[in-house]
DNA sequence: GCCCTTGGTGTTAGCGGTAACATCGAAACA
DNA sequence: TGTTTCGATGTTACCGCTAACACCAAGGGC
C-alpha cells in the first residue's frame, strides 16, 4: 500500500537534450541542426532565406533535411511569425456550383502564392456565417473572403475589429469605400432579363424563384422594375419559394404556375436548374418554347447551352470573381491597400433560343 | 552624425508585463487571466474543461473573455497539444461535382466534431498529389483523406511514415488490410452497364470515355469484360480521350464515333455529362434514342433523370462515401482503429429510358 | 595599422497555449 | 485533533519555429 499513486518523478530526467525527434516522431529543426552541425536558426535561414547562408552550409542542411525526412511545422512558424498563410473562405453551400466556381478561382489564384484557402459553409444564414467566422478566426487567417454583403451586425463588428483584410464577393458595395467587394449588379442582371422579355413583345411575364437569398431577391427586384417600367408588371405572376433550387423544383413550380395562370407567355427563372426543369416540363406537356412560352434562366451553368432549345440566360463571371477577389486580398495582405475598393465584373445576357 | 543606426536599445524596456494584448492586437489568454484575476492555466481550464473550475471563477473568466473579445488561438493550442483539429482532403478537381459531393459528405460529418477539412487539389496527377500532400503535411493534419488508390510510391512511403490515419475514397482496396478504403467497385459498375446493354439485345456496343483517370479506366475494363463475355466486344468501338469531360465533348465524340461507325446501336459514356452531350447530338440529328441508339451514362448527376428521354445511368454513392470516409477517419483519429478496413458502398444501375 | 563594414552564424527570448506536476485549504476520515 | 484526500488553482517548462540582436572573422578605406 502507499505507493499506488503514479509518481514518475524518478523516470530519468533525460539529459536536457532529447536524443532525436519530438513527441510526434517527426524530425524537428533542432534535429536537422544537430545533424548538419549548425544551429537551428541557421537551418531556418537555409530553408527560408537561402541567400543569407553560405553555399556549403546550405548543402549540408539540405542533405540532413532530406535524410531525416524533415517537414518544417507550419504551425510553429505561424505562431512565431503571426502569419498562418491561410485564407478563410465562407460560402453558403458546397453543392451549389456557383460558389464552387468562385472557390476554384480563389484556389487557383491563392495557391501559387503559398496561401491555403480554408473553406467554411454557412448554409445561407448570416447567423451560421457569424458562428463559422468566429471559429475560423481562431486559427488566425491572414485574409477572409465572404459571400455577399448580408452579414449580421455582430459579423460586421467582428470584421472591423480584426486587422485581417476582408473581401466580399458576388455583390457590389453600395458605397465603394466601405468594404472590398468583387461582383456584379444582381439587380441590373435581373433588370436586363426583364427588359429582354419585354422587348420580345411578351405581355404576361412571370417569375419563378427559389433559394431566396439576398442576391436572388435583388435579381427579382431588377426584373420587377423592368416590368414596372414597361407597365407590364402583375404581382400575381411571381412565384417565390424558399426551397433550394433544382431541376425537379423547376418542373413542379412551372406546373403550379401554369395551373394558376395559363395565360403567361414568358417566364424568368432565377436559376438555370429551375429553367431546365421548366424546359423539361414544357417538352413533356408539348408546350412550345419559345412559341407559346418564353423561358429565361440565370447563371449560364454547364448545360444551359445544351438544352433543347438552348436556354437564354445570364452568364455570370463566377470564376473571374474568385480570381479577382483573391488578387484584391493578396494586395491587401501585402499591404498594398490602394487598389479599387469595389470591382464590378459585369454579366452577359446570353440570348439563345428559348426567348 | 554617428547615431544614424537604429538603436532602440533604450526604448523603455517595458516592465516585463505588457500592458495588454499582443503583437496581433488580439487579446491573449494572459490578458483574460489578468482581467479575471486568475492564472492563464485557469483560463485555459475554464474554457476547455469547465468542470475542473469553480462556478465562480468560470463566470469571471467568461465575463473577462467576452469583455476583451478573446478568441483563443488554435495555432498555439495545436502546437502545444500536437492536435491541429484539421483534416487534409485531397481531390483531383474542384469543378467536378463528383468530388464535391464526396467533399460535402466529409464536411458535414467532420464539422460537428470540431474538425476542419482543408482541401487540396491534385489536378488528377499523382505527382501533384504528392507535392500537395507534402505541403499539407507541414501543417500537421490529424487525418488525411485521399481520392483513389493511385498514388506515387513516394506518396505511399510518406503515408506509411506518418502517425496520421489515412482514408482512401472512391475505390476499393485490393486487399482490405492495406489501407482504410471507402468506395465501390468501378469495375463492377462498368460491367453492369455492359451487361445491361447486352441484355437489351444490342450488338454493336461502343464506348466513349474522357478524363482517363484510373477509376474511369476500371469502369471501361468492366464494361469491356462484360462484352467479351457476351462475345460482342469490338475494340474499334472504343473511343477514349484524355480531355476532361463536358457536355460539348460528349456531342463531339458521338459525332466522331458515328462518322467512323454508323452501325453502332448502343453506347456507354463514362460520365453523365458526356451522355447528355450525346443525347443532345442525337436530338439535333434526329437519331432515335433508344430506338436506333441506346445510351448509358455514369454517376447519375443532377440532370440525368431530366433529360429527354431520361438517361439510364449508374447512381454512385458519392455523398455516402464522404460521410463514411469521415466516420472511419474519426474512429481512427480517436484510436478506435477496429472498424472495417474496406467499405463497399455499392452502386445502382438506374435503368431509365435511353436504353 | 586602426576602425568600420559586412556576411555568416549563434544566442536569447519569445509567439500563445497546455501537460504535468506542485501547492494549498477544506472536507473527510480515523 | 492529526492525517488523508481531494478539488481548485498556480508554476514551470516546454511545443517548434523565428525576430532581433550579438558576435566574430575577413575585407576595405584612410
XYZ file of C-alpha atoms (C1' of nucleotides) in Angstrom:
770
model
C 0.000 0.000 0.000
C 1.035 3.648 -0.079
C 2.730 3.707 -3.467
C -0.305 3.311 -5.625
C -0.248 6.861 -6.911
C 1.686 7.367 -10.059
C 4.922 9.023 -9.178
C 7.102 9.066 -12.257
C 9.311 11.542 -10.550
C 12.365 9.362 -10.865
C 11.923 8.464 -14.510
C 15.411 9.511 -15.608
C 15.010 13.233 -16.276
C 16.718 12.911 -19.685
C 19.903 14.981 -20.118
C 18.014 18.093 -21.289
C 18.862 17.270 -24.928
C 16.438 14.778 -26.386
C 18.179 12.102 -28.443
C 16.263 12.910 -31.602
C 12.892 13.923 -32.937
C 9.978 15.022 -30.888
C 6.794 13.777 -29.381
C 5.191 13.461 -32.791
C 8.016 11.288 -34.036
C 8.774 13.771 -36.747
C 12.169 15.353 -37.064
C 12.375 18.936 -35.886
C 14.510 21.771 -36.981
C 16.755 21.141 -33.999
C 17.348 17.585 -35.188
C 18.371 18.825 -38.589
C 20.585 21.426 -36.968
C 22.416 18.824 -34.948
C 22.755 16.537 -37.923
C 24.158 19.330 -40.045
C 26.372 20.628 -37.291
C 24.834 24.086 -37.198
C 22.312 25.967 -35.092
C 18.558 25.782 -35.535
C 18.485 29.372 -36.655
C 20.838 28.597 -39.478
C 18.608 25.770 -40.605
C 15.673 28.125 -40.572
C 17.614 30.582 -42.687
C 18.896 27.937 -45.049
C 15.300 26.999 -45.757
C 13.616 30.378 -45.842
C 16.293 32.777 -46.978
C 18.951 30.692 -48.700
C 20.861 33.798 -49.787
C 21.649 34.536 -46.167
C 23.578 31.311 -45.771
C 26.814 30.064 -47.261
C 26.625 27.683 -50.159
C 28.314 24.985 -48.175
C 26.091 25.108 -45.111
C 23.055 25.284 -47.309
C 24.065 21.997 -48.892
C 24.734 20.345 -45.547
C 21.361 21.432 -44.244
C 19.577 20.263 -47.358
C 21.287 16.913 -47.033
C 20.450 16.446 -43.368
C 16.958 17.665 -44.029
C 16.383 15.107 -46.719
C 17.986 12.332 -44.742
C 15.761 12.942 -41.746
C 12.651 13.499 -43.806
C 12.263 16.866 -42.182
C 8.996 18.706 -42.758
C 9.021 22.125 -41.117
C 5.975 22.711 -38.955
C 3.822 25.419 -40.409
C 2.054 25.647 -37.096
C 5.159 26.647 -35.228
C 6.169 29.013 -37.995
C 2.723 30.562 -37.999
C 2.832 31.076 -34.273
C 6.256 32.629 -34.399
C 5.649 34.889 -37.372
C 1.978 35.659 -36.809
C 1.276 34.661 -40.402
C -0.693 31.497 -40.992
C -0.585 31.597 -44.788
C -4.202 30.691 -44.608
C -7.298 32.396 -46.018
C -10.778 31.787 -44.699
C -13.371 31.429 -47.454
C -17.009 31.321 -46.427
C -19.607 30.120 -48.908
C -23.297 29.364 -48.435
C -23.174 25.843 -49.797
C -20.775 23.329 -51.227
C -23.284 21.767 -53.567
C -24.192 24.921 -55.432
C -21.826 25.075 -58.354
C -21.991 28.856 -58.430
C -19.918 29.092 -55.276
C -17.671 26.249 -56.261
C -16.742 28.146 -59.390
C -15.848 31.170 -57.297
C -13.922 28.962 -54.938
C -11.989 27.403 -57.789
C -10.945 30.843 -58.948
C -9.824 31.720 -55.448
C -7.951 28.486 -55.017
C -6.096 28.778 -58.312
C -5.049 32.319 -57.553
C -4.063 31.914 -53.932
C -2.265 28.605 -54.260
C 0.753 29.799 -56.259
C 1.379 32.392 -53.589
C 1.533 29.759 -50.891
C -1.797 30.625 -49.331
C -4.147 27.870 -48.349
C -7.872 28.567 -48.627
C -9.836 27.131 -45.737
C -13.489 26.685 -46.506
C -16.410 27.281 -44.223
C -20.022 26.539 -45.120
C -22.676 28.911 -43.869
C -25.877 27.273 -45.078
C -27.163 30.592 -46.439
C -27.790 32.053 -42.990
C -25.987 35.089 -41.600
C -26.137 33.633 -38.092
C -24.343 30.476 -39.086
C -21.925 32.616 -41.041
C -21.125 34.536 -37.895
C -20.594 31.337 -35.956
C -18.352 29.798 -38.594
C -16.396 33.018 -38.971
C -15.777 33.120 -35.236
C -14.369 29.634 -35.112
C -12.298 30.199 -38.228
C -10.846 33.393 -36.867
C -9.422 31.314 -34.055
C -6.912 29.841 -36.437
C -5.707 33.279 -37.385
C -6.233 33.508 -41.137
C -4.257 36.160 -42.997
C -7.322 37.057 -45.018
C -11.045 36.474 -45.259
C -13.332 36.122 -48.274
C -17.058 36.192 -47.694
C -20.044 35.663 -49.946
C -22.403 38.569 -50.255
C -22.841 41.605 -48.069
C -25.648 40.393 -45.870
C -23.872 39.780 -42.594
C -25.156 40.141 -39.063
C -24.264 43.380 -37.285
C -22.048 41.340 -34.978
C -20.218 39.958 -38.001
C -19.599 43.459 -39.292
C -18.267 44.471 -35.882
C -16.082 41.399 -35.803
C -14.713 42.159 -39.236
C -13.943 45.714 -38.258
C -12.235 44.620 -35.071
C -9.645 42.427 -36.745
C -6.559 43.580 -38.588
C -7.190 40.952 -41.272
C -8.223 42.159 -44.728
C -11.658 41.062 -45.910
C -13.155 40.750 -49.391
C -16.848 40.337 -50.130
C -17.921 38.598 -53.314
C -20.917 38.192 -55.627
C -22.324 41.589 -54.932
C -21.381 45.233 -55.136
C -20.878 47.526 -52.156
C -23.446 50.330 -52.098
C -20.680 52.792 -51.374
C -17.314 51.734 -52.571
C -15.039 52.551 -49.644
C -16.930 50.595 -47.062
C -15.520 47.229 -47.980
C -13.510 45.425 -50.613
C -16.060 43.958 -52.971
C -15.966 41.929 -56.174
C -19.091 41.018 -58.051
C -21.697 42.350 -60.366
C -25.057 44.034 -60.003
C -27.620 41.338 -59.385
C -30.292 43.989 -59.756
C -29.098 45.093 -63.169
C -28.823 41.487 -64.312
C -32.410 40.787 -63.324
C -33.427 44.045 -64.940
C -31.748 43.033 -68.190
C -33.716 39.806 -68.302
C -36.973 41.613 -67.617
C -36.310 44.143 -70.313
C -35.311 41.439 -72.757
C -38.603 39.627 -72.279
C -40.472 42.882 -72.661
C -38.599 43.674 -75.845
C -39.538 40.281 -77.206
C -43.082 41.518 -77.038
C -44.191 39.314 -74.207
C -47.132 40.626 -72.210
C -47.765 38.167 -69.395
C -44.336 37.745 -67.905
C -43.949 35.594 -64.807
C -41.205 34.929 -62.301
C -40.161 31.764 -60.537
C -37.544 31.867 -57.815
C -36.177 29.529 -55.194
C -33.387 29.825 -52.629
C -34.359 33.311 -51.630
C -31.016 34.690 -50.598
C -30.429 38.422 -50.908
C -28.836 38.034 -54.322
C -31.801 36.172 -55.701
C -34.075 38.833 -54.306
C -32.067 41.565 -55.974
C -32.385 39.800 -59.306
C -36.103 39.609 -58.791
C -36.210 43.269 -57.861
C -34.392 44.192 -61.051
C -36.724 42.088 -63.130
C -39.735 43.596 -61.432
C -38.601 47.106 -62.034
C -38.087 46.402 -65.731
C -41.653 45.159 -65.970
C -42.986 48.081 -63.995
C -41.172 50.432 -66.326
C -42.887 48.734 -69.250
C -46.218 48.775 -67.493
C -46.483 45.029 -67.644
C -45.963 44.019 -64.061
C -48.506 41.710 -62.479
C -47.545 40.689 -58.920
C -49.685 37.592 -59.110
C -47.311 36.180 -61.679
C -44.499 35.969 -59.139
C -43.908 32.593 -57.596
C -41.205 32.682 -54.959
C -40.414 29.764 -52.676
C -37.629 29.353 -50.124
C -36.688 25.799 -51.174
C -33.294 25.327 -52.691
C -33.375 25.188 -56.438
C -33.247 22.015 -58.508
C -34.382 20.714 -61.845
C -37.259 18.906 -60.193
C -38.397 22.054 -58.445
C -38.381 23.945 -61.733
C -40.742 21.479 -63.310
C -43.001 21.455 -60.300
C -43.223 25.220 -59.976
C -43.919 25.699 -63.645
C -46.797 23.284 -63.372
C -48.166 25.233 -60.443
C -47.729 28.482 -62.273
C -49.498 27.242 -65.368
C -52.368 25.880 -63.337
C -52.950 29.296 -61.774
C -52.088 31.414 -64.787
C -52.439 29.509 -68.023
C -52.080 32.727 -69.943
C -48.451 33.533 -69.149
C -46.286 33.829 -72.213
C -42.836 34.359 -70.660
C -41.032 33.334 -67.541
C -37.850 34.328 -65.750
C -36.439 31.511 -63.653
C -33.892 32.786 -61.183
C -31.509 29.917 -61.660
C -30.657 27.686 -64.594
C -31.585 24.449 -62.884
C -35.114 25.739 -62.400
C -35.141 26.741 -66.048
C -34.014 23.313 -67.151
C -36.755 21.725 -65.125
C -39.276 24.093 -66.674
C -37.966 23.291 -70.123
C -38.347 19.609 -69.409
C -41.867 20.145 -68.238
C -42.696 22.043 -71.418
C -41.321 19.256 -73.558
C -43.394 16.708 -71.685
C -46.534 18.803 -71.974
C -45.832 19.806 -75.546
C -45.731 23.455 -74.700
C -43.928 25.231 -77.498
C -40.807 27.095 -76.382
C -40.482 29.900 -77.178
C -43.635 29.843 -79.346
C -46.172 29.707 -76.611
C -43.878 30.335 -73.643
C -40.540 32.089 -73.498
C -38.093 30.949 -70.819
C -35.037 32.664 -69.386
C -32.675 31.295 -66.766
C -29.807 32.674 -64.760
C -26.100 31.884 -64.291
C -25.342 30.069 -67.531
C -24.451 26.856 -65.782
C -22.828 23.980 -67.626
C -25.725 22.513 -69.538
C -27.599 25.705 -70.416
C -26.306 25.901 -73.962
C -27.159 22.239 -74.475
C -30.816 22.133 -73.719
C -33.459 21.864 -76.388
C -33.894 24.554 -77.376
C -30.729 26.146 -75.954
C -31.533 28.284 -72.953
C -31.459 32.061 -72.839
C -29.755 33.006 -69.616
C -27.358 35.402 -67.929
C -23.712 34.459 -67.855
C -22.174 35.433 -64.535
C -18.414 35.822 -64.064
C -18.125 33.395 -61.184
C -14.635 32.175 -61.810
C -13.395 35.670 -62.512
C -14.933 36.872 -59.274
C -12.905 34.298 -57.395
C -9.722 35.256 -59.191
C -10.247 38.956 -58.682
C -11.244 38.575 -55.051
C -8.069 36.627 -54.419
C -5.995 39.279 -56.161
C -7.537 42.043 -54.126
C -6.937 40.073 -50.985
C -3.333 39.323 -51.896
C -2.729 43.005 -52.443
C -4.310 43.892 -49.120
C -2.418 41.167 -47.276
C 0.815 42.534 -48.652
C -0.039 45.998 -47.504
C -0.815 47.290 -50.978
C -4.176 48.531 -49.999
C -4.508 51.095 -52.735
C -6.395 49.202 -55.455
C -10.022 49.767 -56.356
C -12.351 49.028 -53.498
C -15.282 47.724 -55.451
C -14.844 45.749 -58.636
C -17.769 45.294 -60.987
C -17.162 42.333 -63.252
C -20.461 42.673 -65.072
C -22.594 39.964 -66.635
C -23.722 38.966 -70.093
C -27.203 38.263 -71.275
C -26.895 35.119 -73.385
C -29.774 35.280 -75.793
C -30.329 31.789 -77.124
C -33.424 30.095 -78.396
C -35.865 29.896 -75.523
C -36.891 33.517 -75.884
C 26.490 62.151 -37.283
C 27.291 58.840 -35.689
C 23.848 57.971 -34.445
C 22.257 57.114 -37.719
C 21.925 53.414 -36.971
C 18.720 52.394 -35.337
C 19.440 51.750 -31.712
C 16.169 51.304 -29.923
C 18.043 49.829 -27.032
C 16.858 52.464 -24.635
C 13.222 52.416 -25.618
C 11.911 51.864 -22.089
C 12.187 48.096 -21.675
C 8.566 47.820 -20.513
C 8.088 46.379 -17.019
C 8.168 42.730 -18.179
C 4.357 42.630 -18.148
C 2.944 44.044 -21.335
C 0.021 46.341 -20.629
C -2.442 44.317 -22.661
C -2.854 42.244 -25.785
C -0.123 41.049 -28.037
C 1.564 41.833 -31.270
C -1.533 40.964 -33.257
C -3.647 43.310 -31.209
C -5.867 40.472 -30.150
C -6.352 39.651 -26.507
C -4.445 36.641 -25.282
C -5.202 34.163 -22.596
C -2.833 36.028 -20.296
C -4.860 39.196 -20.766
C -8.017 37.394 -19.806
C -6.234 35.858 -16.854
C -5.167 39.232 -15.551
C -8.592 40.695 -16.117
C -10.240 37.838 -14.287
C -7.644 37.816 -11.539
C -6.549 34.242 -12.115
C -3.701 32.445 -13.839
C -3.565 31.670 -17.533
C -3.846 27.995 -16.814
C -7.113 28.528 -15.044
C -8.455 30.409 -18.010
C -7.439 27.533 -20.230
C -9.247 25.116 -17.956
C -12.298 27.304 -17.641
C -12.613 27.212 -21.399
C -11.699 23.624 -22.148
C -12.732 21.684 -19.092
C -15.253 23.806 -17.239
C -15.919 21.046 -14.733
C -12.402 21.452 -13.398
C -13.033 25.004 -12.353
C -15.255 26.553 -9.722
C -18.524 28.014 -10.812
C -17.493 31.443 -9.678
C -14.145 31.581 -11.451
C -15.733 30.180 -14.567
C -18.143 33.096 -14.603
C -15.397 35.639 -14.030
C -13.361 34.180 -16.850
C -16.332 34.092 -19.185
C -17.032 37.702 -18.378
C -13.477 38.879 -18.917
C -13.286 36.785 -22.025
C -16.343 38.393 -23.504
C -15.329 41.847 -22.489
C -11.934 41.534 -24.130
C -13.282 39.777 -27.207
C -10.920 36.943 -26.534
C -10.550 34.345 -29.264
C -8.216 31.548 -28.212
C -5.522 30.877 -30.770
C -5.980 27.480 -32.334
C -2.450 27.716 -33.608
C -0.949 27.910 -30.171
C -3.242 25.192 -28.900
C -2.344 22.979 -31.830
C 1.334 23.462 -31.209
C 1.009 22.703 -27.540
C -1.262 19.691 -27.863
C 0.008 18.312 -31.143
C -3.559 18.209 -32.435
C -4.493 20.612 -35.179
C -8.168 19.592 -35.429
C -7.604 19.692 -39.127
C -8.098 17.048 -41.814
C -6.396 17.193 -45.176
C -8.706 16.270 -48.043
C -7.155 15.825 -51.461
C -9.390 15.759 -54.522
C -8.493 15.787 -58.214
C -10.589 18.783 -59.125
C -12.909 21.339 -57.614
C -15.079 21.659 -60.676
C -16.038 18.017 -60.939
C -19.208 17.668 -58.936
C -18.420 14.057 -58.157
C -15.685 15.077 -55.766
C -17.617 17.995 -54.425
C -20.366 15.627 -53.384
C -17.834 13.499 -51.549
C -16.369 16.597 -50.001
C -19.762 17.767 -48.832
C -20.283 14.447 -47.077
C -16.910 14.755 -45.418
C -17.521 18.330 -44.375
C -20.921 17.622 -42.856
C -19.583 14.717 -40.879
C -16.347 16.218 -39.645
C -17.682 19.647 -38.784
C -19.819 18.690 -35.775
C -16.776 17.039 -34.253
C -14.775 20.229 -34.495
C -12.558 19.098 -37.309
C -11.834 21.431 -40.163
C -11.359 19.877 -43.601
C -8.563 21.515 -45.553
C -8.802 20.953 -49.266
C -6.005 20.307 -51.678
C -6.435 19.995 -55.426
C -4.295 17.481 -57.251
C -5.310 18.046 -60.869
C -5.679 14.288 -61.419
C -1.939 13.641 -61.289
C -0.242 11.529 -58.625
C 2.844 13.733 -58.787
C 0.911 16.853 -57.952
C -0.897 14.884 -55.300
C 2.438 14.033 -53.719
C 3.505 17.645 -53.822
C 0.282 18.933 -52.324
C 0.299 16.244 -49.679
C 3.823 17.210 -48.673
C 2.938 20.836 -48.176
C -0.276 19.972 -46.357
C 1.503 17.624 -44.025
C 3.539 20.601 -42.893
C 0.516 21.928 -41.084
C 0.160 18.704 -39.168
C -3.323 17.449 -40.001
C -4.845 14.925 -37.631
C -6.108 12.894 -40.556
C -5.874 12.566 -44.316
C -8.482 11.652 -46.911
C -7.294 10.900 -50.426
C -9.101 10.201 -53.659
C -8.396 6.840 -55.229
C -5.544 4.455 -54.650
C -3.230 5.521 -57.427
C -0.506 7.308 -55.523
C 3.180 7.582 -56.307
C 5.445 5.152 -54.451
C 6.870 8.130 -52.596
C 3.375 9.087 -51.503
C 2.780 5.605 -50.141
C 6.061 5.805 -48.250
C 5.125 9.191 -46.918
C 1.753 7.921 -45.769
C 3.353 4.996 -44.038
C 5.910 7.192 -42.330
C 3.401 9.405 -40.568
C 1.377 8.534 -37.498
C -1.674 10.191 -39.046
C -4.577 7.971 -40.107
C -5.400 7.946 -43.819
C -8.573 7.036 -45.697
C -8.775 6.439 -49.426
C -12.041 7.041 -51.241
C -13.875 6.206 -54.467
C -12.221 2.860 -54.900
C -11.791 -0.450 -53.099
C -8.507 -1.731 -51.697
C -7.430 -4.925 -53.451
C -6.684 -6.468 -50.093
C -8.600 -4.985 -47.268
C -5.985 -4.558 -44.562
C -3.621 -2.497 -46.607
C -5.445 0.761 -46.178
C -8.696 2.258 -44.984
C -10.866 2.479 -48.055
C -14.404 3.612 -48.819
C -15.913 3.315 -52.253
C -17.417 0.903 -54.685
C -16.158 -1.329 -57.439
C -15.725 0.793 -60.519
C -15.061 -2.363 -62.462
C -18.300 -3.994 -61.403
C -20.229 -0.837 -62.173
C -18.826 -0.705 -65.688
C -19.510 -4.392 -66.019
C -23.125 -3.896 -65.012
C -23.612 -1.302 -67.736
C -22.011 -3.563 -70.332
C -24.186 -6.487 -69.359
C -27.276 -4.312 -69.325
C -26.663 -3.199 -72.901
C -26.020 -6.778 -73.941
C -29.221 -7.899 -72.272
C -31.117 -5.256 -74.163
C -30.100 -7.156 -77.253
C -27.656 -4.597 -78.555
C -24.973 -5.967 -80.833
C -22.692 -3.069 -81.767
C -21.913 -1.567 -78.404
C -19.480 1.318 -78.246
C -17.662 3.172 -75.515
C -16.835 6.822 -75.110
C -14.620 7.970 -72.267
C -12.826 11.136 -71.258
C -10.792 12.133 -68.236
C -8.893 8.859 -68.183
C -8.138 8.550 -64.517
C -7.725 5.063 -63.046
C -11.351 4.922 -61.974
C -12.612 5.688 -65.451
C -10.310 3.031 -66.805
C -11.659 0.486 -64.382
C -15.195 1.249 -65.476
C -14.117 0.745 -69.044
C -12.412 -2.503 -68.126
C -15.582 -3.765 -66.502
C -17.652 -2.801 -69.494
C -15.185 -4.455 -71.832
C -15.190 -7.697 -69.926
C -18.979 -7.828 -69.994
C -18.899 -7.507 -73.764
C -16.126 -10.053 -74.101
C -18.146 -12.479 -72.008
C -21.047 -11.965 -74.385
C -18.832 -12.302 -77.412
C -19.725 -8.833 -78.610
C -16.587 -6.885 -77.986
C -15.147 -4.866 -80.836
C -12.112 -2.796 -79.774
C -12.607 -0.403 -82.650
C -15.801 0.820 -80.996
C -13.854 2.274 -78.073
C -13.203 5.970 -78.194
C -11.095 7.126 -75.282
C -9.659 10.622 -74.998
C -7.769 12.253 -72.155
C -9.700 15.531 -72.255
C -11.811 16.349 -69.274
C -15.446 15.524 -69.801
C -18.144 18.017 -70.682
C -21.457 18.176 -72.465
C -19.774 19.652 -75.500
C -17.220 16.877 -75.625
C -19.963 14.266 -75.485
C -21.634 15.704 -78.536
C -18.374 15.981 -80.388
C -17.212 12.459 -79.623
C -20.519 10.956 -80.585
C -20.311 12.679 -83.918
C -16.845 11.268 -84.425
C -17.959 7.829 -83.393
C -20.933 7.848 -85.734
C -18.796 9.008 -88.608
C -16.449 6.071 -88.137
C -19.036 3.502 -87.113
C -22.519 4.394 -88.282
C -23.710 0.949 -87.335
C -23.362 1.189 -83.564
C -26.611 0.621 -81.710
C -25.558 1.244 -78.112
C -23.082 3.401 -76.312
C -21.657 3.606 -72.812
C -20.491 7.082 -71.931
C -18.266 7.067 -68.890
C -19.749 10.161 -67.363
C -23.197 11.731 -67.418
C -22.103 14.998 -68.943
C -20.776 13.132 -71.960
C -24.052 11.264 -72.145
C -26.056 14.476 -72.026
C -23.977 15.860 -74.854
C -24.555 12.697 -76.851
C -28.260 12.878 -76.172
C -28.316 16.458 -77.365
C -26.490 15.482 -80.508
C -28.991 12.693 -81.163
C -31.888 15.090 -80.781
C -30.311 17.515 -83.176
C -29.611 14.784 -85.715
C -32.926 13.087 -85.176
C -31.351 9.877 -84.072
C -33.946 7.894 -82.173
C -32.968 7.105 -78.600
C -33.208 4.333 -77.654
C -34.775 3.159 -80.938
C -31.756 3.390 -83.130
C -29.138 4.049 -80.451
C -29.164 3.177 -76.763
C -27.248 5.458 -74.435
C -25.994 4.865 -70.905
C -24.172 7.323 -68.709
C -22.412 7.165 -65.376
C -22.765 8.840 -61.967
C -26.392 9.903 -62.056
C -25.547 13.564 -61.807
C -28.206 16.169 -61.151
C -29.898 16.411 -64.502
C -29.748 12.785 -65.612
C -33.312 11.996 -64.722
C -34.458 15.128 -66.515
C -33.137 14.635 -69.980
C -35.323 13.635 -72.874
C -35.629 10.742 -72.702
C -34.466 10.290 -69.127
C -30.956 8.859 -69.040
C -30.041 5.351 -67.996
C -27.015 5.629 -65.767
C -25.277 4.315 -62.680
C -26.011 6.028 -59.400
C -22.853 6.273 -57.327
C -22.928 6.860 -53.555
C -20.743 9.922 -53.591
C -22.170 11.689 -50.608
C -22.277 8.488 -48.589
C -18.652 7.836 -49.443
C -17.725 11.164 -47.931
C -19.764 10.527 -44.820
C -18.397 7.043 -44.333
C -14.817 8.078 -45.010
C -15.153 10.778 -42.380
C -16.575 8.300 -39.890
C -13.758 5.862 -40.468
C -11.270 8.644 -40.049
C -12.891 9.911 -36.873
C -12.717 6.421 -35.428
C -9.075 6.089 -36.366
C -8.204 9.528 -35.028
C -9.744 8.599 -31.715
C -7.769 5.428 -31.529
C -10.709 3.186 -32.320
C -8.954 1.515 -35.176
C -11.008 -1.634 -35.146
C -13.736 -0.936 -37.722
C -13.897 -2.481 -41.137
C -10.912 -1.641 -43.246
C -12.583 -1.529 -46.615
C -16.143 -0.364 -47.036
C -18.021 -1.170 -50.229
C -20.941 1.187 -50.627
C -22.087 -0.313 -53.905
C -23.816 1.380 -56.820
C -27.201 1.208 -58.516
C -27.904 0.813 -62.181
C -30.665 3.305 -62.896
C -32.462 1.931 -65.889
C -34.419 4.745 -67.430
C -35.487 5.371 -70.972
C -32.369 5.778 -73.056
C -31.769 2.039 -73.177
C 47.842 49.513 -38.526
C 43.234 51.212 -36.843
C 38.430 51.371 -37.313
C 34.386 50.467 -39.693
C 31.800 47.386 -42.715
C 29.879 43.240 -43.940
C 28.476 38.497 -44.348
C 27.867 34.314 -41.936
C 26.404 32.281 -37.808
C 24.960 31.703 -32.872
C 22.065 33.179 -28.694
C 18.173 34.646 -26.416
C 13.594 35.287 -25.849
C 9.502 34.800 -27.027
C 4.712 33.516 -30.145
C 0.066 31.727 -27.125
C -1.253 27.975 -25.465
C -1.219 23.356 -22.427
C 0.782 18.946 -19.838
C 2.436 17.766 -15.776
C 3.364 18.488 -11.520
C 3.216 21.414 -7.140
C 0.561 23.656 -3.785
C -2.931 24.673 -0.598
C -7.169 24.946 2.035
C -11.184 22.474 3.404
C -13.754 18.472 3.887
C -13.468 13.596 5.178
C -11.635 10.201 7.911
C -9.794 7.760 11.857
C -7.291 16.518 16.543
C -3.934 14.855 13.268
C -3.775 12.955 8.870
C -5.502 11.816 4.424
C -7.939 13.021 0.371
C -9.489 15.839 -2.933
C -10.872 19.764 -5.607
C -9.253 24.174 -7.171
C -5.571 26.789 -8.645
C -0.743 28.123 -9.604
C 4.126 27.188 -11.580
C 7.237 25.547 -14.689
C 8.652 24.012 -18.823
C 8.060 23.302 -22.979
C 5.543 22.637 -28.314
C 8.816 24.051 -32.970
C 9.883 27.901 -35.036
C 11.754 32.794 -35.904
C 12.810 38.107 -34.841
C 16.157 40.614 -33.118
C 20.245 41.170 -31.675
C 25.160 39.668 -30.546
C 29.299 38.091 -32.197
C 33.243 37.335 -34.997
C 36.487 36.911 -38.720
C 37.677 38.821 -43.144
C 37.968 42.758 -46.148
C 38.228 47.832 -47.195
C 39.310 52.723 -46.584
C 42.343 56.046 -44.621
